[in-house]
Short mmCIF file of C-alpha atoms in Angstrom, two decimals:
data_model
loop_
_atom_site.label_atom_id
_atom_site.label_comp_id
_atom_site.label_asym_id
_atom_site.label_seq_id
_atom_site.Cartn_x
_atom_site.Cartn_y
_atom_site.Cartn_z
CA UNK E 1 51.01 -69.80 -144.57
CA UNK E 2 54.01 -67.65 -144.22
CA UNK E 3 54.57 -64.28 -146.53
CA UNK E 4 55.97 -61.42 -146.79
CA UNK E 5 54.92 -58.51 -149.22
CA UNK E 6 56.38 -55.41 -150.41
CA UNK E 7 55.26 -52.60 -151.99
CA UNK E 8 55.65 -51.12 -154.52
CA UNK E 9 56.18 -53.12 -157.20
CA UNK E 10 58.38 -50.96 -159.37
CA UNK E 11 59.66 -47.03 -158.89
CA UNK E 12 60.80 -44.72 -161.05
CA UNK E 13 62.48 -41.86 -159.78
CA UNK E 14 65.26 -39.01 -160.60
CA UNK E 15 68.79 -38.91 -158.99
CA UNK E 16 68.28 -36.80 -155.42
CA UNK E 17 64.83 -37.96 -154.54
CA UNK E 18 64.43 -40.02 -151.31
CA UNK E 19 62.35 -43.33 -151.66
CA UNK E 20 60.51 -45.60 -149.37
CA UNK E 21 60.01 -48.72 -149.72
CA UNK E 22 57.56 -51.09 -147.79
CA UNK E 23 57.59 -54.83 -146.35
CA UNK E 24 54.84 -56.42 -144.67
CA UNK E 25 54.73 -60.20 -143.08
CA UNK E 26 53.01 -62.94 -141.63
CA UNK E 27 55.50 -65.43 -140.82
CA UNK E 28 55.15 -68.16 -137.26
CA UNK E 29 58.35 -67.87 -135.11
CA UNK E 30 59.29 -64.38 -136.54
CA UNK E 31 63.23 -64.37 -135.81
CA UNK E 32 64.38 -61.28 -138.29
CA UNK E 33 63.79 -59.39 -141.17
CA UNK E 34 66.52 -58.65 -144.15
CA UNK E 35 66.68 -56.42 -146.53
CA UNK E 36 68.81 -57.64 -150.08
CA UNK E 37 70.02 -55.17 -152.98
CA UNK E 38 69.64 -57.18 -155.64
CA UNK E 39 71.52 -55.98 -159.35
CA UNK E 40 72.23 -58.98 -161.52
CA UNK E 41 71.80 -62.09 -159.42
CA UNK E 42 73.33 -62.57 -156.35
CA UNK E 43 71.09 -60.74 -153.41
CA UNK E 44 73.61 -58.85 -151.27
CA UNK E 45 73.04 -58.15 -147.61
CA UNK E 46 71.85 -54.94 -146.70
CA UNK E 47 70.06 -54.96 -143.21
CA UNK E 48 68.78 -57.48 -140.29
CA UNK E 49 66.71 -56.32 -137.85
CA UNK E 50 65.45 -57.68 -134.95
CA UNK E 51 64.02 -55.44 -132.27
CA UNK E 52 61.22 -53.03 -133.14
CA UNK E 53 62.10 -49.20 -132.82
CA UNK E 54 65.62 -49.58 -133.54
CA UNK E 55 67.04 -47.65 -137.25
CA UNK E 56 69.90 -49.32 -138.81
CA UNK E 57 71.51 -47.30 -141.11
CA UNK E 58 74.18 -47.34 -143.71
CA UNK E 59 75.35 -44.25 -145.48
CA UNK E 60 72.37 -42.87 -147.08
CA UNK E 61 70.24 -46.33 -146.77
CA UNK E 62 68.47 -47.01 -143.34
CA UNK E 63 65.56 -49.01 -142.12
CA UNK E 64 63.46 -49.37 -139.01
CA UNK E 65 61.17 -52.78 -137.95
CA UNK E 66 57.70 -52.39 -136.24
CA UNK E 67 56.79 -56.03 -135.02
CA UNK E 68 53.96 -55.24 -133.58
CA UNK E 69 52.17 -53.64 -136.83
CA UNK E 70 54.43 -56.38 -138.91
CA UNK E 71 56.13 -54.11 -141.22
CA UNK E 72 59.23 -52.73 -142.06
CA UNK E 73 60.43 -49.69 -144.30
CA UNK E 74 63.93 -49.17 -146.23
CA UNK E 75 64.32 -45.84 -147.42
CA UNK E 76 67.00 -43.92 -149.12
CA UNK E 77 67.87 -40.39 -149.40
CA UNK E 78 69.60 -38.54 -152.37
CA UNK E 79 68.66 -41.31 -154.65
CA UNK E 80 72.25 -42.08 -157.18
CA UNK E 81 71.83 -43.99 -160.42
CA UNK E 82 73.82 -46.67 -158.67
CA UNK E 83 71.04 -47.74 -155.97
CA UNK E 84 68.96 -48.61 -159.29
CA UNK E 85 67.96 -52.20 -158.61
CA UNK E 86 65.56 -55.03 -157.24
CA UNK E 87 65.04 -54.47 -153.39
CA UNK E 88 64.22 -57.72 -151.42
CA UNK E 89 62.90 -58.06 -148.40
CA UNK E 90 63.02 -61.46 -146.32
CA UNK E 91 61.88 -63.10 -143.32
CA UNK E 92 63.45 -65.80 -140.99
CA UNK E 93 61.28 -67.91 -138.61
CA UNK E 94 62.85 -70.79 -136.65
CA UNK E 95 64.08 -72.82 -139.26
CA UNK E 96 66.69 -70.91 -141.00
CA UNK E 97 65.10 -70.06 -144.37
CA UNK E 98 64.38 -67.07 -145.44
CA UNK E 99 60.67 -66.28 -147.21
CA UNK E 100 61.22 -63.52 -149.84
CA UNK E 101 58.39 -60.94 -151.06
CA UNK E 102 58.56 -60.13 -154.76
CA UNK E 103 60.64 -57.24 -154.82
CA UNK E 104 60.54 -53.63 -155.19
CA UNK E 105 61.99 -52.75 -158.61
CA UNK E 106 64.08 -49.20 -157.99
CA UNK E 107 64.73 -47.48 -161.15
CA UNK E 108 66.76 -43.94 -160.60
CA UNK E 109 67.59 -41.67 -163.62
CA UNK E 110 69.82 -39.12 -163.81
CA UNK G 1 86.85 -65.65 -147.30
CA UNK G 2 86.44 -67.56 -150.31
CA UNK G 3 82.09 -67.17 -151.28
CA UNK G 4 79.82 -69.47 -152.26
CA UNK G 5 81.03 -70.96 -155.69
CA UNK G 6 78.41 -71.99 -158.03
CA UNK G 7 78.41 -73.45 -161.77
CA UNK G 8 77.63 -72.82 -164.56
CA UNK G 9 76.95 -69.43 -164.88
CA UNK G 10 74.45 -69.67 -167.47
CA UNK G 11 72.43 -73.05 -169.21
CA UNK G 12 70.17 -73.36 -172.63
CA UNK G 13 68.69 -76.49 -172.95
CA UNK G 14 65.39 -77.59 -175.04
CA UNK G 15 62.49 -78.90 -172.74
CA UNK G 16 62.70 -82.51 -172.03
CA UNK G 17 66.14 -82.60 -171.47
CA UNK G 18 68.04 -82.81 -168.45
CA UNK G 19 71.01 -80.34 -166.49
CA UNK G 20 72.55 -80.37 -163.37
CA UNK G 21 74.31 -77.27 -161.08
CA UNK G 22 77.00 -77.37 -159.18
CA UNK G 23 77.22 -75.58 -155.50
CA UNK G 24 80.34 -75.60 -153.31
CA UNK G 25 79.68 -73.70 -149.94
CA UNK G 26 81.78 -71.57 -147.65
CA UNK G 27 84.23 -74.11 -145.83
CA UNK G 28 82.61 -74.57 -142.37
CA UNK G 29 78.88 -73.71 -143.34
CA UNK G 30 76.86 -76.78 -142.03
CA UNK G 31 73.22 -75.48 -144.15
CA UNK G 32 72.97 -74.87 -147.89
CA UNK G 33 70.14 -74.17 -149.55
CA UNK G 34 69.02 -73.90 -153.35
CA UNK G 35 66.62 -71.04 -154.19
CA UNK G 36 64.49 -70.87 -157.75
CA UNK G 37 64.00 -66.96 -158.41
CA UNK G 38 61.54 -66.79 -161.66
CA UNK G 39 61.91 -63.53 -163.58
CA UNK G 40 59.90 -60.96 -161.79
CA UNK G 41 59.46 -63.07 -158.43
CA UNK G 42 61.32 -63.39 -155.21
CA UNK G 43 63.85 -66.47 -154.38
CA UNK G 44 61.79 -69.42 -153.49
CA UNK G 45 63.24 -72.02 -151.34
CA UNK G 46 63.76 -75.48 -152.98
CA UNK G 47 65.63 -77.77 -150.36
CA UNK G 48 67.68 -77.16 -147.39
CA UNK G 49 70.14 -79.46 -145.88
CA UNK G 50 72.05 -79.05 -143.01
CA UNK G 51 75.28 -81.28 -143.15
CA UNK G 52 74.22 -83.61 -145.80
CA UNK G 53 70.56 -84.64 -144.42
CA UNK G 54 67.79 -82.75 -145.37
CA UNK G 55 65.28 -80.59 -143.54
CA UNK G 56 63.33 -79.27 -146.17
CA UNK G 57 62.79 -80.09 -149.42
CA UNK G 58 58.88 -79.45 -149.01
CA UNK G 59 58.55 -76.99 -152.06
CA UNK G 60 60.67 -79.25 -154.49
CA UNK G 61 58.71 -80.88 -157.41
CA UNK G 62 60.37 -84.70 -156.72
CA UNK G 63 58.62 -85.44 -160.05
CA UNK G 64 61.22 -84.08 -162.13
CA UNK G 65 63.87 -82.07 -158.90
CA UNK G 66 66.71 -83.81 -157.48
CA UNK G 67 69.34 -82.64 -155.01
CA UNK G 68 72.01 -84.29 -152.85
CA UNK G 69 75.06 -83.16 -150.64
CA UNK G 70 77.48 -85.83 -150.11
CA UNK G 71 79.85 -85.82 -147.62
CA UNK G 72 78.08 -82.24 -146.61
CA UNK G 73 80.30 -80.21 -149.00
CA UNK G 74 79.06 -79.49 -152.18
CA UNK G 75 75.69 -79.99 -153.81
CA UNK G 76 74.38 -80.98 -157.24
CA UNK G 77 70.81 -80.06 -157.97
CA UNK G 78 69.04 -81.83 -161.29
CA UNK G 79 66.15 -81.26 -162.84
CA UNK G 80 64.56 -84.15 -165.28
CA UNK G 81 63.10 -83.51 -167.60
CA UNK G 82 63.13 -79.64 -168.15
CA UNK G 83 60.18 -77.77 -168.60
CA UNK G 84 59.21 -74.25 -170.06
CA UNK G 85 58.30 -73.18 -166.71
CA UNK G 86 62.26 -74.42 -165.01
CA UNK G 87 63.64 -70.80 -166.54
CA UNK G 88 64.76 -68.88 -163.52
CA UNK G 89 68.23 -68.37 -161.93
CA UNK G 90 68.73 -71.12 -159.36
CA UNK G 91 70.70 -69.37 -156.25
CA UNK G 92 72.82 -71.23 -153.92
CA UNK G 93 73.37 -70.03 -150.53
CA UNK G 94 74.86 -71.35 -147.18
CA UNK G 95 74.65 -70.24 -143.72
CA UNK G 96 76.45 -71.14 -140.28
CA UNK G 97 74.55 -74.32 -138.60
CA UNK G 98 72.05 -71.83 -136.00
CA UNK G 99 73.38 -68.73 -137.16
CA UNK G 100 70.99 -67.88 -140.21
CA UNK G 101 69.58 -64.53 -141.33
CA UNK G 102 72.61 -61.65 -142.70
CA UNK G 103 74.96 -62.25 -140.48
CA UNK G 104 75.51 -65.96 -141.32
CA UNK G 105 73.74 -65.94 -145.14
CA UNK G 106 75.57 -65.56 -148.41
CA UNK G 107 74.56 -66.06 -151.59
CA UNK G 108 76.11 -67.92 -154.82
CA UNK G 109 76.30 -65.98 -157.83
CA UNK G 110 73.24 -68.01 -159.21
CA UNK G 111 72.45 -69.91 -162.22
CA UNK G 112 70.76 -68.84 -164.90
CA UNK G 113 68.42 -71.69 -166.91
CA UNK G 114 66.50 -70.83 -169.85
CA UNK G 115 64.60 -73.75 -171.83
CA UNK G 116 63.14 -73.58 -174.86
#
């Protein structure tokens, strides 16, 4: 059966610290992996990656794929009250849909 | 672009009775899919169609789930009757036919269903 799960759960941290969060999968047909920010309901695109090795990065967010170990890791730098949300991380095989892990609950204070 | 347009925003309803949402997709996106997402859990796919057949509808509980997409526009999806355990936001999302994952994926503002 096809999953995907992150770790951890939920983080608490203070504005400036840099965070990493984890994704691991099993899923047949492995086409990409997305990372979702996630702040009231509608996921919003973050990342796809497809090729192992390769960083994609976005201002202070970035995130790297290893398909051989099946994992992936988002991480953010100078944490900002602002990235406080639900991180999701998803899979696509062959078919289109996406499996989803649980989440990684990001809580930043000031 | 207009995004994917869902409705409503919010539902209360007692258990045992029945609601419908409402999902109109970008203009030209052949797949649309309905997500549950219970409180605490990732989205978890319900049905996807592409055009208005479907090609997977394997995690929807027929007992008491219904969906359709006529003329592969919009999409209803009902649930009758509620139950306790229906309280989630239901998420609508549509994709290019073949072109899935970010680049082709966007998300509906969701619905969110509490019963009681």
């Amino acid at each position: 059966e096809d999953k995907v799960v992150q770790s951890p759960l939920s983080l608490v941290v203070h504005e400036g610290d840099t965070v990493t969060l984890n994704c691991s999968y099993e899923v047949t047909n492995f086409r990409s992996l997305l990372w979702y920010k996630q702040e009231k309901k509608a996921p919003t695109f973050l990342f796809m990656l497809t090729s192992s090795g390769i960083e994609k990065k976005s201002g202070r967010l970035s995130s790297i794929l290893d398909k051989k170990e099946l994992f992936s890791i988002l991480n953010i730098t100078a944490t900002q009250t602002g990235d406080s949300a639900v991180y999701l991380c998803a899979v696509e095989g062959n078919t289109d849909k996406l499996i989803f892990g649980t989440g990684t609950r990001l809580q930043v204070f000031p | 672009e207009a995004g994917v347009a869902q409705s409503p925003r919010y539902k209360i309803i007692e258990k045992r009775q029945s609601v419908a949402f409402w999902c109109n997709p970008i203009s030209g996106h052949a797949t649309l899919y309905w997500y549950q997402q219970i409180l605490g859990q990732g989205p978890k796919l319900l049905i996807q169609f592409q055009n208005n057949g479907v090609v997977d509808d394997s995690q929807l509980p027929k007992d008491r789930f219904s969906a359709e997409r006529l003329k592969g526009v919009d999409s209803t999806l009902k649930i009758q009757p509620a139950k306790l355990e229906d309280s989630a936001v239901y998420l609508c999302a549509s994709s290019v036919l073949g072109q899935g994952g970010g680049y082709g994926y966007t998300f509906g503002s969701g619905t969110r269903l509490t019963v009681v």
